[in-house]
Amino acid sequence: MFTASTSLFPLILITSFFVVLGHDGRRVAQLGVLFLPALLWLVWPVQSGLWQRMRRSAIWALAMAFVADGLLRAYLWEAYQAAPDSTTVLGALANTNPREATEYLQTHWRAALLGCAVWAATGALLWRCLPHKHAAQLKPGRRWQMTAWITLSLLCLAALASKPWRRLHPLLYWPTLAQSVKAQQDQWANQAQRRAALQANALNANPTLSRSGPSTVVLVITDSINRDNMQLYGYGRATTPRLVDLQRQQPEQMLVLRHAWSADASTLPALDNLFGMGDPHTPQPQHLMALARAAGYKVWWMSNHDDMAVEQQHARLADVVDMVNRTPGRASASLDGELLDCIEEALADKAERKFIIVHLLGAHPHYRLRFPQGQNPFDDGVDAVESQLQSQGRSAWVRRYRQDYDAALLYHDFVVAESLRITQRVPRKGEYRAWFYLSDHGQEVGHGENRVGHSPATESGYRIPALAWSNGWAAQPRTADDLPSVAQRPFRADWAGWTLAHLLSLQWAGQQHERDVLNPGYQWAPPALPVQVRSFIE
């Protein structure tokens, strides 16, 4: 068909490889048609040397956009089993900033470096393969060639005219994704109307209290804690010695839920589910904080996160908001211990009923920033955990991150245990106090795969700790006797709002007691996770 058709083959083969890498099924064919205009332009006769150079540069740039598209999509699928415009990725992009992106790259620099190297090497190869002067050219005098060229051109126009096809084009897809991210950020920045609606819903529910007298409930929400790394749950390293001691000293007041699970592998949906009692998107949703305020609680939100989405969707529903970390990025170096003074100040407040919510960074990557510098007792030598990781074939960098992660949990143990001790300090006469702790989601640190980080595709992304304490249980012997059996019940974090309503003594019409793990009528139902779980009681 063309005078030197072999000059097209390297371009077609290289571009096709990356299209297949990032897409599957009919989308491969769609992307092929969307790249076809470059091939048709390449074979159109051009005599001017300047136009030949311009055409070569433009086609190279377009091909490199297809290469980058395939690489990025392949990485997101391999790491998170998610498309770029999925809720998981879109929410993460909208909820990040330059500092957090930098910290993410510090954790995943190997993958980033490899991707850049592949992209650069492919660019050099494509530039070499593209013709410097004369491409394989169409012969206008041959009618069948012109007919084929026109037919293929019409096919390209039809593809570009079709929105489902056109939106896949890398030059359109990624700018559109950036606009979607900006729209999501704008939506989060203007949540006042939604918060007002939630407060109205709570007032309409008319919640009441089943307990009289002063009452204080402290909720500690942490980030990225996998219970499999906690000594309290049987882990081989001493990562939670303080919590172990507290549980040993107070077996009739401290409840360790042994089989706790998150229904989400990322923060935003996990918090939506927790405060929305597992149904945050119903026509008339309820929010736990709004219900508590409507029932007479003064609500605090204190956080070590600098997080616009969480602040707008949840924190601003509180009476008192204390964001101690104003360094951009959830991966800043602000330590969670900064919140302990805030808890003490809230407990000293003279309000009759207090609901204090503490939002920790926990072990959110970058792990090394989650504990004081130089305080990692797990990097000194080879222990049983290190030996096990080696026998499982875990790489040296995964083992090092496991050491940092466990050191972060040791510092986290101090913060969590101290928050409980502060809560337990001499209450007012007749004051009921309760404390609840859980993680929003888990973390993969070489447990199921040879990698670290958020993990929607493995069990580690959903295995979380959940603990509860109350000074009211000691006064109710039957409840205390039931704690060992309650501890063995499987627990869902998206139902945690019902258990917290129990601790807050809230009552309203439509309450689902079967979702309250402390209720005798609790009825377990497994969450619909995107991974196959061997057993929810392991």
Coordinates of C-alpha atoms in Angstrom, one line a residue:
M1 CA 0.0 0.0 0.0
F2 CA 2.8 2.4 0.9
T3 CA 6.3 2.8 -0.5
A4 CA 8.1 2.0 2.7
S5 CA 5.4 0.5 4.9
T6 CA 8.0 -1.2 7.2
S7 CA 8.8 2.2 8.8
L8 CA 5.4 2.2 10.4
F9 CA 5.8 -1.2 12.2
P10 CA 8.0 0.0 15.1
L11 CA 5.6 2.8 15.9
I12 CA 2.6 0.5 15.7
L13 CA 4.2 -2.2 17.8
I14 CA 5.5 0.0 20.5
T15 CA 2.3 2.0 20.9
S16 CA 0.1 -1.1 20.8
F17 CA 2.2 -2.7 23.6
F18 CA 1.4 0.2 26.0
V19 CA -2.2 0.3 24.9
V20 CA -2.6 -3.3 25.8
L21 CA -0.7 -2.8 29.0
G22 CA -3.2 -0.2 30.2
H23 CA -6.4 -1.4 28.7
D24 CA -8.3 -4.6 27.9
G25 CA -11.2 -5.8 25.8
R26 CA -12.7 -3.5 23.3
R27 CA -10.9 -0.5 24.7
V28 CA -7.7 -1.8 23.0
A29 CA -9.5 -1.5 19.7
Q30 CA -10.9 1.9 20.6
L31 CA -7.5 3.2 21.5
G32 CA -6.1 1.8 18.3
V33 CA -8.6 3.7 16.3
L34 CA -7.9 6.9 18.3
F35 CA -4.2 6.6 17.4
L36 CA -4.9 5.9 13.8
P37 CA -4.9 9.6 12.7
A38 CA -1.2 9.7 13.6
L39 CA -0.5 6.9 11.2
L40 CA -2.7 8.4 8.4
W41 CA -0.9 11.7 8.8
L42 CA 2.5 10.0 8.7
V43 CA 1.8 8.5 5.3
W44 CA 0.4 11.6 3.8
P45 CA 2.9 13.1 1.3
V46 CA 4.9 16.0 2.7
Q47 CA 7.8 17.5 0.8
S48 CA 8.8 20.4 3.0
G49 CA 11.6 19.5 5.4
L50 CA 10.2 21.8 8.0
W51 CA 6.8 20.2 7.9
Q52 CA 8.4 16.8 8.0
R53 CA 10.2 17.7 11.2
M54 CA 7.1 19.3 12.7
R55 CA 5.1 16.2 11.9
R56 CA 7.7 13.9 13.3
S57 CA 7.7 15.8 16.6
A58 CA 3.9 16.0 16.8
I59 CA 3.5 12.3 16.2
W60 CA 6.3 11.4 18.7
A61 CA 4.6 13.6 21.4
L62 CA 1.2 11.9 20.7
A63 CA 2.7 8.4 20.9
M64 CA 4.4 9.3 24.1
A65 CA 1.0 10.4 25.5
F66 CA -0.4 7.0 24.7
V67 CA 2.7 5.4 26.3
A68 CA 2.3 7.5 29.5
D69 CA -1.5 6.6 29.6
G70 CA -0.7 2.9 29.4
L71 CA 2.0 3.1 32.1
L72 CA -0.1 5.1 34.6
R73 CA -3.2 2.9 34.1
A74 CA -1.1 -0.3 34.5
Y75 CA 0.5 1.0 37.7
L76 CA -2.9 2.0 39.3
W77 CA -4.3 -1.4 38.4
E78 CA -1.3 -3.3 39.7
A79 CA -1.1 -1.3 43.0
Y80 CA -4.8 -0.6 43.7
Q81 CA -6.9 -2.6 41.2
A82 CA -8.5 0.7 40.2
A83 CA -9.0 2.8 37.1
P84 CA -7.8 6.5 37.2
D85 CA -11.4 7.8 37.3
S86 CA -12.5 5.3 40.0
T87 CA -13.8 6.7 43.3
T88 CA -10.7 5.5 45.1
V89 CA -8.2 7.3 42.9
L90 CA -10.4 10.4 42.2
G91 CA -10.9 10.8 46.0
A92 CA -7.2 10.3 46.7
L93 CA -6.2 12.9 44.0
A94 CA -8.7 15.4 45.2
N95 CA -7.6 14.9 48.8
T96 CA -3.9 15.4 48.3
N97 CA -1.4 18.3 47.9
P98 CA 2.2 18.8 46.9
R99 CA 3.7 17.8 50.2
E100 CA 1.7 14.6 50.5
A101 CA 2.5 13.7 46.9
T102 CA 6.2 14.2 47.7
E103 CA 5.9 11.9 50.7
Y104 CA 4.1 9.3 48.6
L105 CA 6.9 9.4 46.1
Q106 CA 9.4 8.9 48.9
T107 CA 7.6 5.6 49.7
H108 CA 7.1 4.5 46.1
W109 CA 10.1 6.0 44.5
R110 CA 11.3 2.7 43.0
A111 CA 8.1 2.3 41.0
A112 CA 8.2 6.0 40.0
L113 CA 11.8 5.7 38.9
L114 CA 11.2 2.5 36.9
G115 CA 8.2 4.1 35.2
C116 CA 10.1 7.2 34.3
A117 CA 13.0 5.1 33.0
V118 CA 10.7 3.0 30.8
W119 CA 8.9 6.1 29.5
A120 CA 12.2 7.8 28.7
A121 CA 13.7 4.7 27.0
T122 CA 10.5 4.2 25.0
G123 CA 10.7 7.8 23.9
A124 CA 14.2 7.5 22.7
L125 CA 13.3 4.3 20.8
L126 CA 10.3 5.9 19.2
W127 CA 12.3 9.0 18.2
R128 CA 14.9 6.8 16.5
C129 CA 12.2 4.7 14.8
L130 CA 10.2 7.6 13.4
P131 CA 11.4 8.6 9.9
H132 CA 13.7 11.6 9.8
K133 CA 12.8 12.6 6.2
H134 CA 10.4 10.6 4.2
A135 CA 7.8 8.4 5.8
A136 CA 6.0 5.5 4.2
Q137 CA 4.0 7.7 1.8
L138 CA 0.6 7.4 0.2
K139 CA 0.6 7.4 -3.7
P140 CA -2.3 9.7 -4.6
G141 CA -2.3 8.3 -8.1
R142 CA -3.4 4.9 -6.8
R143 CA -7.2 5.1 -6.4
W144 CA -7.5 2.1 -4.0
Q145 CA -4.9 3.7 -1.6
M146 CA -6.8 6.9 -1.6
T147 CA -10.1 5.1 -1.0
A148 CA -8.5 3.2 1.9
W149 CA -7.1 6.4 3.4
I150 CA -10.4 8.3 3.1
T151 CA -12.3 5.3 4.7
L152 CA -9.9 5.1 7.6
S153 CA -10.1 8.9 8.0
L154 CA -13.9 8.7 8.2
L155 CA -13.6 6.0 10.8
C156 CA -11.3 8.2 12.9
L157 CA -13.8 11.1 12.6
A158 CA -16.6 8.9 13.7
A159 CA -14.6 7.7 16.7
L160 CA -13.7 11.2 17.7
A161 CA -17.4 12.2 17.3
S162 CA -18.4 9.5 19.7
K163 CA -18.1 10.6 23.4
P164 CA -17.5 7.1 24.8
W165 CA -14.6 6.7 22.4
R166 CA -13.4 10.3 22.5
R167 CA -13.1 10.5 26.3
L168 CA -10.6 7.6 26.2
H169 CA -8.1 9.7 24.2
P170 CA -5.1 10.5 26.5
L171 CA -5.0 14.1 25.4
L172 CA -8.7 14.5 26.5
Y173 CA -8.9 11.9 29.3
W174 CA -6.3 13.2 31.7
P175 CA -7.3 17.0 31.4
T176 CA -10.9 15.9 32.0
L177 CA -9.7 13.9 35.0
A178 CA -7.9 17.0 36.4
Q179 CA -11.2 18.9 36.0
S180 CA -13.0 16.2 37.9
V181 CA -10.5 16.4 40.7
K182 CA -11.0 20.2 40.9
A183 CA -14.7 19.8 40.9
Q184 CA -14.4 17.3 43.8
Q185 CA -12.3 19.7 45.7
D186 CA -14.8 22.6 45.1
Q187 CA -17.6 20.4 46.3
W188 CA -15.7 19.5 49.5
A189 CA -14.9 23.2 50.1
N190 CA -18.6 24.1 50.2
Q191 CA -20.3 21.6 52.5
A192 CA -22.2 24.0 54.7
Q193 CA -25.5 23.2 53.1
R194 CA -25.0 19.4 53.5
R195 CA -24.0 19.9 57.2
A196 CA -27.2 22.0 57.8
A197 CA -29.3 19.2 56.3
L198 CA -27.6 16.6 58.5
Q199 CA -28.3 18.7 61.6
A200 CA -31.9 19.1 60.5
N201 CA -32.2 15.3 60.0
A202 CA -30.9 14.8 63.5
L203 CA -33.3 17.2 65.1
N204 CA -36.2 15.6 63.2
A205 CA -35.1 12.2 64.6
N206 CA -35.5 13.7 68.2
P207 CA -32.8 11.6 69.8
T208 CA -33.1 11.1 73.6
L209 CA -30.7 9.8 76.3
S210 CA -31.3 6.6 78.2
R211 CA -28.8 7.6 80.9
S212 CA -29.1 10.5 83.3
G213 CA -26.2 12.5 84.8
P214 CA -22.9 13.6 83.5
S215 CA -21.5 11.5 80.6
T216 CA -18.3 11.6 78.6
V217 CA -17.5 9.5 75.6
V218 CA -14.1 9.6 73.8
L219 CA -13.7 8.2 70.3
V220 CA -10.2 7.7 69.0
I221 CA -10.0 7.1 65.2
T222 CA -6.6 6.2 63.9
D223 CA -5.3 5.7 60.4
S224 CA -3.7 2.7 58.6
I225 CA -3.4 0.4 61.5
N226 CA -3.3 -3.4 60.8
R227 CA -4.2 -5.4 63.9
D228 CA -1.9 -8.2 62.7
N229 CA 1.0 -5.9 63.7
M230 CA -0.2 -5.4 67.2
Q231 CA 1.2 -7.3 70.1
L232 CA -2.3 -7.1 71.7
Y233 CA -3.6 -9.2 68.8
G234 CA -0.7 -11.8 69.1
Y235 CA 2.0 -10.2 66.9
G236 CA 5.5 -11.4 67.6
R237 CA 7.0 -7.9 68.2
A238 CA 6.3 -5.8 71.4
T239 CA 4.5 -3.1 69.5
T240 CA 1.7 -2.5 72.1
P241 CA 3.1 -3.1 75.5
R242 CA 1.0 -0.4 77.2
L243 CA -2.3 -1.6 75.8
V244 CA -1.4 -5.1 76.8
D245 CA -0.8 -4.0 80.3
L246 CA -4.1 -2.1 80.5
Q247 CA -6.0 -5.0 79.2
R248 CA -4.3 -7.3 81.8
Q249 CA -5.1 -4.9 84.6
Q250 CA -8.7 -4.2 83.6
P251 CA -10.2 -7.3 82.1
E252 CA -13.7 -6.4 83.3
Q253 CA -13.7 -3.0 81.7
M254 CA -11.5 -3.2 78.6
L255 CA -12.9 -5.0 75.5
V256 CA -10.6 -6.1 72.7
L257 CA -12.7 -7.0 69.6
R258 CA -10.6 -9.8 68.2
H259 CA -12.2 -10.0 64.7
A260 CA -12.6 -6.3 63.6
W261 CA -12.8 -5.4 60.0
S262 CA -13.1 -2.2 58.0
A263 CA -15.5 -2.2 55.0
D264 CA -13.3 0.3 53.2
A265 CA -9.6 0.4 52.4
S266 CA -9.3 4.2 52.4
T267 CA -10.1 7.0 54.8
L268 CA -12.9 9.0 53.3
P269 CA -15.4 6.2 52.6
A270 CA -14.5 4.6 56.0
L271 CA -15.3 7.8 57.9
D272 CA -18.5 8.3 55.8
N273 CA -19.7 4.8 56.8
L274 CA -18.7 5.1 60.4
F275 CA -20.5 8.4 61.1
G276 CA -23.3 7.5 58.7
M277 CA -24.0 4.2 60.6
G278 CA -23.3 2.2 57.4
D279 CA -25.9 4.1 55.3
P280 CA -24.4 7.5 54.6
H281 CA -26.1 7.9 51.2
T282 CA -29.8 7.3 52.1
P283 CA -32.3 10.0 51.1
Q284 CA -32.4 11.2 54.8
P285 CA -29.0 10.2 56.2
Q286 CA -28.1 10.5 59.8
H287 CA -24.7 11.6 61.2
L288 CA -23.6 10.4 64.6
M289 CA -22.1 13.8 65.5
A290 CA -25.3 15.6 64.6
L291 CA -27.4 13.1 66.6
A292 CA -25.2 13.5 69.6
R293 CA -25.5 17.3 69.5
A294 CA -29.3 17.1 69.0
A295 CA -29.4 14.9 72.2
G296 CA -27.5 17.5 74.3
Y297 CA -23.8 16.5 73.9
K298 CA -21.1 19.1 73.4
V299 CA -19.0 17.7 70.6
W300 CA -15.2 18.1 70.0
W301 CA -13.3 17.2 66.9
M302 CA -9.5 17.3 67.4
S303 CA -7.3 16.1 64.6
N304 CA -3.6 15.6 63.6
H305 CA -4.7 15.5 59.9
D306 CA -4.5 18.5 57.6
D307 CA -7.4 17.2 55.5
M308 CA -9.9 19.4 53.7
A309 CA -12.4 16.7 52.9
V310 CA -12.5 15.3 56.5
E311 CA -12.7 18.8 57.9
Q312 CA -15.6 19.9 55.7
Q313 CA -17.6 16.6 55.8
H314 CA -17.2 15.8 59.5
A315 CA -15.1 18.0 61.7
R316 CA -17.2 21.1 61.1
L317 CA -20.3 19.4 62.6
A318 CA -18.6 19.6 66.0
D319 CA -19.0 22.5 68.5
V320 CA -15.3 22.8 69.0
V321 CA -12.8 22.0 66.2
D322 CA -9.1 21.8 67.0
M323 CA -6.8 21.0 64.0
V324 CA -3.3 20.8 65.5
N325 CA -1.6 19.9 62.2
R326 CA -1.7 22.8 59.7
T327 CA 1.3 21.6 57.8
P328 CA 0.0 20.6 54.3
G329 CA -0.3 16.9 53.8
R330 CA -1.5 14.0 55.9
A331 CA 2.0 12.7 55.7
S332 CA 3.5 15.7 57.6
A333 CA 5.9 15.1 60.5
S334 CA 3.4 16.2 63.2
L335 CA 3.2 13.6 65.9
D336 CA -0.1 12.3 67.4
G337 CA 1.1 13.0 70.9
E338 CA 0.3 16.7 70.3
L339 CA -3.4 15.8 70.8
L340 CA -3.0 14.5 74.3
D341 CA -3.2 18.0 75.8
C342 CA -6.3 18.7 73.7
I343 CA -8.0 15.7 75.2
E344 CA -7.2 16.9 78.7
E345 CA -8.6 20.3 78.0
A346 CA -11.8 18.9 76.6
L347 CA -12.2 16.6 79.6
A348 CA -11.8 19.5 81.9
D349 CA -14.6 21.4 80.2
K350 CA -17.7 21.9 82.5
A351 CA -20.2 20.6 79.9
E352 CA -22.6 18.0 81.4
R353 CA -22.3 15.7 78.4
K354 CA -19.2 15.5 76.1
F355 CA -18.4 13.6 73.0
I356 CA -14.7 14.0 72.2
I357 CA -13.5 12.7 68.8
V358 CA -9.8 12.3 68.3
H359 CA -8.5 11.8 64.8
L360 CA -4.9 10.4 64.7
L361 CA -2.5 10.0 61.8
G362 CA -1.6 6.6 63.3
A363 CA 0.7 4.8 60.8
H364 CA -0.3 6.6 57.7
P365 CA 2.6 6.5 55.2
H366 CA 5.3 7.8 55.4
Y367 CA 5.9 5.4 58.4
R368 CA 9.2 6.9 59.5
L369 CA 7.4 10.2 60.2
R370 CA 5.0 8.6 62.6
F371 CA 7.4 8.2 65.6
P372 CA 10.2 10.4 67.1
Q373 CA 13.4 10.3 65.1
G374 CA 15.8 7.6 66.3
Q375 CA 13.3 5.6 68.2
N376 CA 13.0 2.4 66.2
P377 CA 13.9 -0.6 68.4
F378 CA 13.1 -3.1 65.6
D379 CA 15.9 -2.2 63.2
D380 CA 18.8 -3.4 65.3
G381 CA 19.0 -7.1 64.3
V382 CA 17.3 -10.1 63.0
D383 CA 14.3 -11.3 65.1
A384 CA 11.6 -13.9 64.5
V385 CA 9.5 -11.5 62.5
E386 CA 12.5 -10.6 60.3
S387 CA 13.3 -14.3 59.8
Q388 CA 9.7 -15.0 58.8
L389 CA 9.7 -12.2 56.2
Q390 CA 12.9 -13.5 54.8
S391 CA 11.5 -17.0 54.5
Q392 CA 8.5 -15.6 52.7
G393 CA 10.7 -14.0 50.1
R394 CA 10.0 -10.4 51.2
S395 CA 12.4 -7.9 49.7
A396 CA 14.8 -5.9 51.8
W397 CA 12.9 -2.7 51.3
V398 CA 9.6 -4.3 52.4
R399 CA 11.3 -5.6 55.5
R400 CA 12.7 -2.2 56.3
Y401 CA 9.3 -0.6 55.9
R402 CA 7.9 -3.3 58.2
Q403 CA 10.5 -2.2 60.9
D404 CA 9.4 1.4 60.5
Y405 CA 5.7 0.5 60.6
D406 CA 6.2 -1.5 63.8
A407 CA 8.1 1.4 65.3
A408 CA 5.2 3.7 64.4
L409 CA 2.8 1.3 66.2
L410 CA 5.0 1.3 69.3
Y411 CA 4.7 5.1 69.5
H412 CA 1.0 4.8 68.5
D413 CA 0.6 2.5 71.5
F414 CA 1.9 5.2 73.8
V415 CA -0.6 7.8 72.4
V416 CA -3.6 5.4 72.4
A417 CA -2.9 4.1 75.9
E418 CA -2.4 7.6 77.2
S419 CA -5.7 8.7 75.7
L420 CA -7.4 5.9 77.7
R421 CA -5.5 6.7 80.9
I422 CA -6.5 10.4 80.6
T423 CA -10.1 9.3 80.0
Q424 CA -10.0 7.1 83.1
R425 CA -8.6 9.8 85.5
V426 CA -10.9 10.7 88.4
P427 CA -14.3 11.5 86.8
R428 CA -16.8 13.8 88.4
K429 CA -19.1 12.2 91.0
G430 CA -21.5 9.9 89.2
E431 CA -20.0 10.6 85.8
Y432 CA -20.2 7.9 83.2
R433 CA -17.2 7.6 80.9
A434 CA -16.6 5.5 77.9
W435 CA -13.7 5.2 75.3
F436 CA -13.7 3.6 71.9
Y437 CA -10.7 3.1 69.6
L438 CA -10.5 1.8 66.0
S439 CA -8.7 2.3 62.7
D440 CA -10.3 3.6 59.6
H441 CA -8.7 0.8 57.5
G442 CA -5.7 -1.5 57.5
Q443 CA -2.4 -1.5 55.7
E444 CA -0.3 -4.0 53.6
V445 CA 3.2 -4.3 55.0
G446 CA 4.4 -7.5 53.5
H447 CA 1.7 -9.7 54.9
G448 CA -0.1 -10.9 51.8
E449 CA 2.2 -9.4 49.1
N450 CA 5.7 -8.1 48.6
R451 CA 4.7 -4.5 48.9
V452 CA 3.6 -1.8 51.4
G453 CA 0.8 0.8 51.5
H454 CA -3.0 1.0 51.2
S455 CA -4.3 -2.3 49.8
P456 CA -7.9 -2.6 48.6
A457 CA -6.9 -6.0 47.0
T458 CA -5.7 -7.9 50.0
E459 CA -7.2 -8.7 53.4
S460 CA -4.5 -6.5 55.1
G461 CA -6.3 -3.5 53.8
Y462 CA -9.3 -4.3 56.0
R463 CA -7.9 -5.9 59.1
I464 CA -8.2 -3.3 61.9
P465 CA -8.1 -3.1 65.7
A466 CA -11.2 -2.1 67.7
L467 CA -11.1 -1.6 71.5
A468 CA -13.7 -0.3 74.0
W469 CA -13.7 0.7 77.7
S470 CA -16.4 1.9 80.1
N471 CA -16.5 2.6 83.8
G472 CA -20.2 1.5 83.6
W473 CA -19.4 -2.1 82.9
A474 CA -17.8 -2.7 86.3
A475 CA -21.1 -1.7 87.9
Q476 CA -23.0 -4.2 85.8
P477 CA -21.7 -7.6 86.6
R478 CA -23.7 -9.3 83.8
T479 CA -22.2 -7.0 81.2
A480 CA -18.7 -7.6 82.5
D481 CA -19.3 -11.4 82.4
D482 CA -20.4 -11.0 78.8
L483 CA -17.2 -9.2 77.6
P484 CA -15.3 -12.4 76.7
S485 CA -18.1 -13.6 74.4
V486 CA -18.5 -10.1 72.9
A487 CA -14.8 -10.0 72.2
Q488 CA -15.1 -13.0 69.9
R489 CA -17.9 -11.4 67.8
P490 CA -16.8 -10.3 64.3
F491 CA -17.1 -6.5 64.1
R492 CA -17.6 -4.1 61.2
A493 CA -16.3 -0.6 61.3
D494 CA -19.1 0.7 59.1
W495 CA -21.5 -0.4 61.9
A496 CA -19.4 1.2 64.6
G497 CA -21.8 4.2 64.8
W498 CA -24.5 1.9 66.3
T499 CA -22.1 0.8 69.0
L500 CA -21.0 4.3 69.7
A501 CA -24.7 5.3 69.9
H502 CA -24.9 2.6 72.6
L503 CA -22.0 4.1 74.5
L504 CA -23.5 7.6 74.1
S505 CA -26.9 6.2 75.4
L506 CA -28.6 7.6 72.4
Q507 CA -32.1 6.5 71.4
W508 CA -34.2 7.4 68.4
A509 CA -36.8 5.9 66.1
G510 CA -35.4 3.5 63.5
Q511 CA -32.3 2.5 65.6
Q512 CA -30.8 -0.8 64.4
H513 CA -29.7 -2.5 67.6
E514 CA -28.8 -5.7 65.6
R515 CA -25.8 -3.7 64.3
D516 CA -24.6 -2.8 67.8
V517 CA -21.8 -5.3 68.8
L518 CA -22.6 -4.7 72.5
N519 CA -26.3 -5.5 72.1
P520 CA -27.5 -9.0 73.0
G521 CA -29.4 -9.0 69.7
Y522 CA -26.4 -8.4 67.6
Q523 CA -26.7 -10.1 64.2
W524 CA -23.4 -10.3 62.2
A525 CA -23.5 -10.0 58.4
P526 CA -20.2 -10.0 56.4
P527 CA -19.4 -6.7 54.6
A528 CA -19.2 -6.9 50.8
L529 CA -15.4 -6.6 50.3
P530 CA -13.7 -6.6 46.9
V531 CA -11.4 -9.4 48.2
Q532 CA -12.1 -13.0 49.1
V533 CA -11.7 -13.3 52.9
R534 CA -10.8 -16.7 54.3
S535 CA -12.7 -16.2 57.5
F536 CA -14.1 -13.2 59.4
I537 CA -13.3 -14.8 62.7
E538 CA -9.5 -15.1 62.2

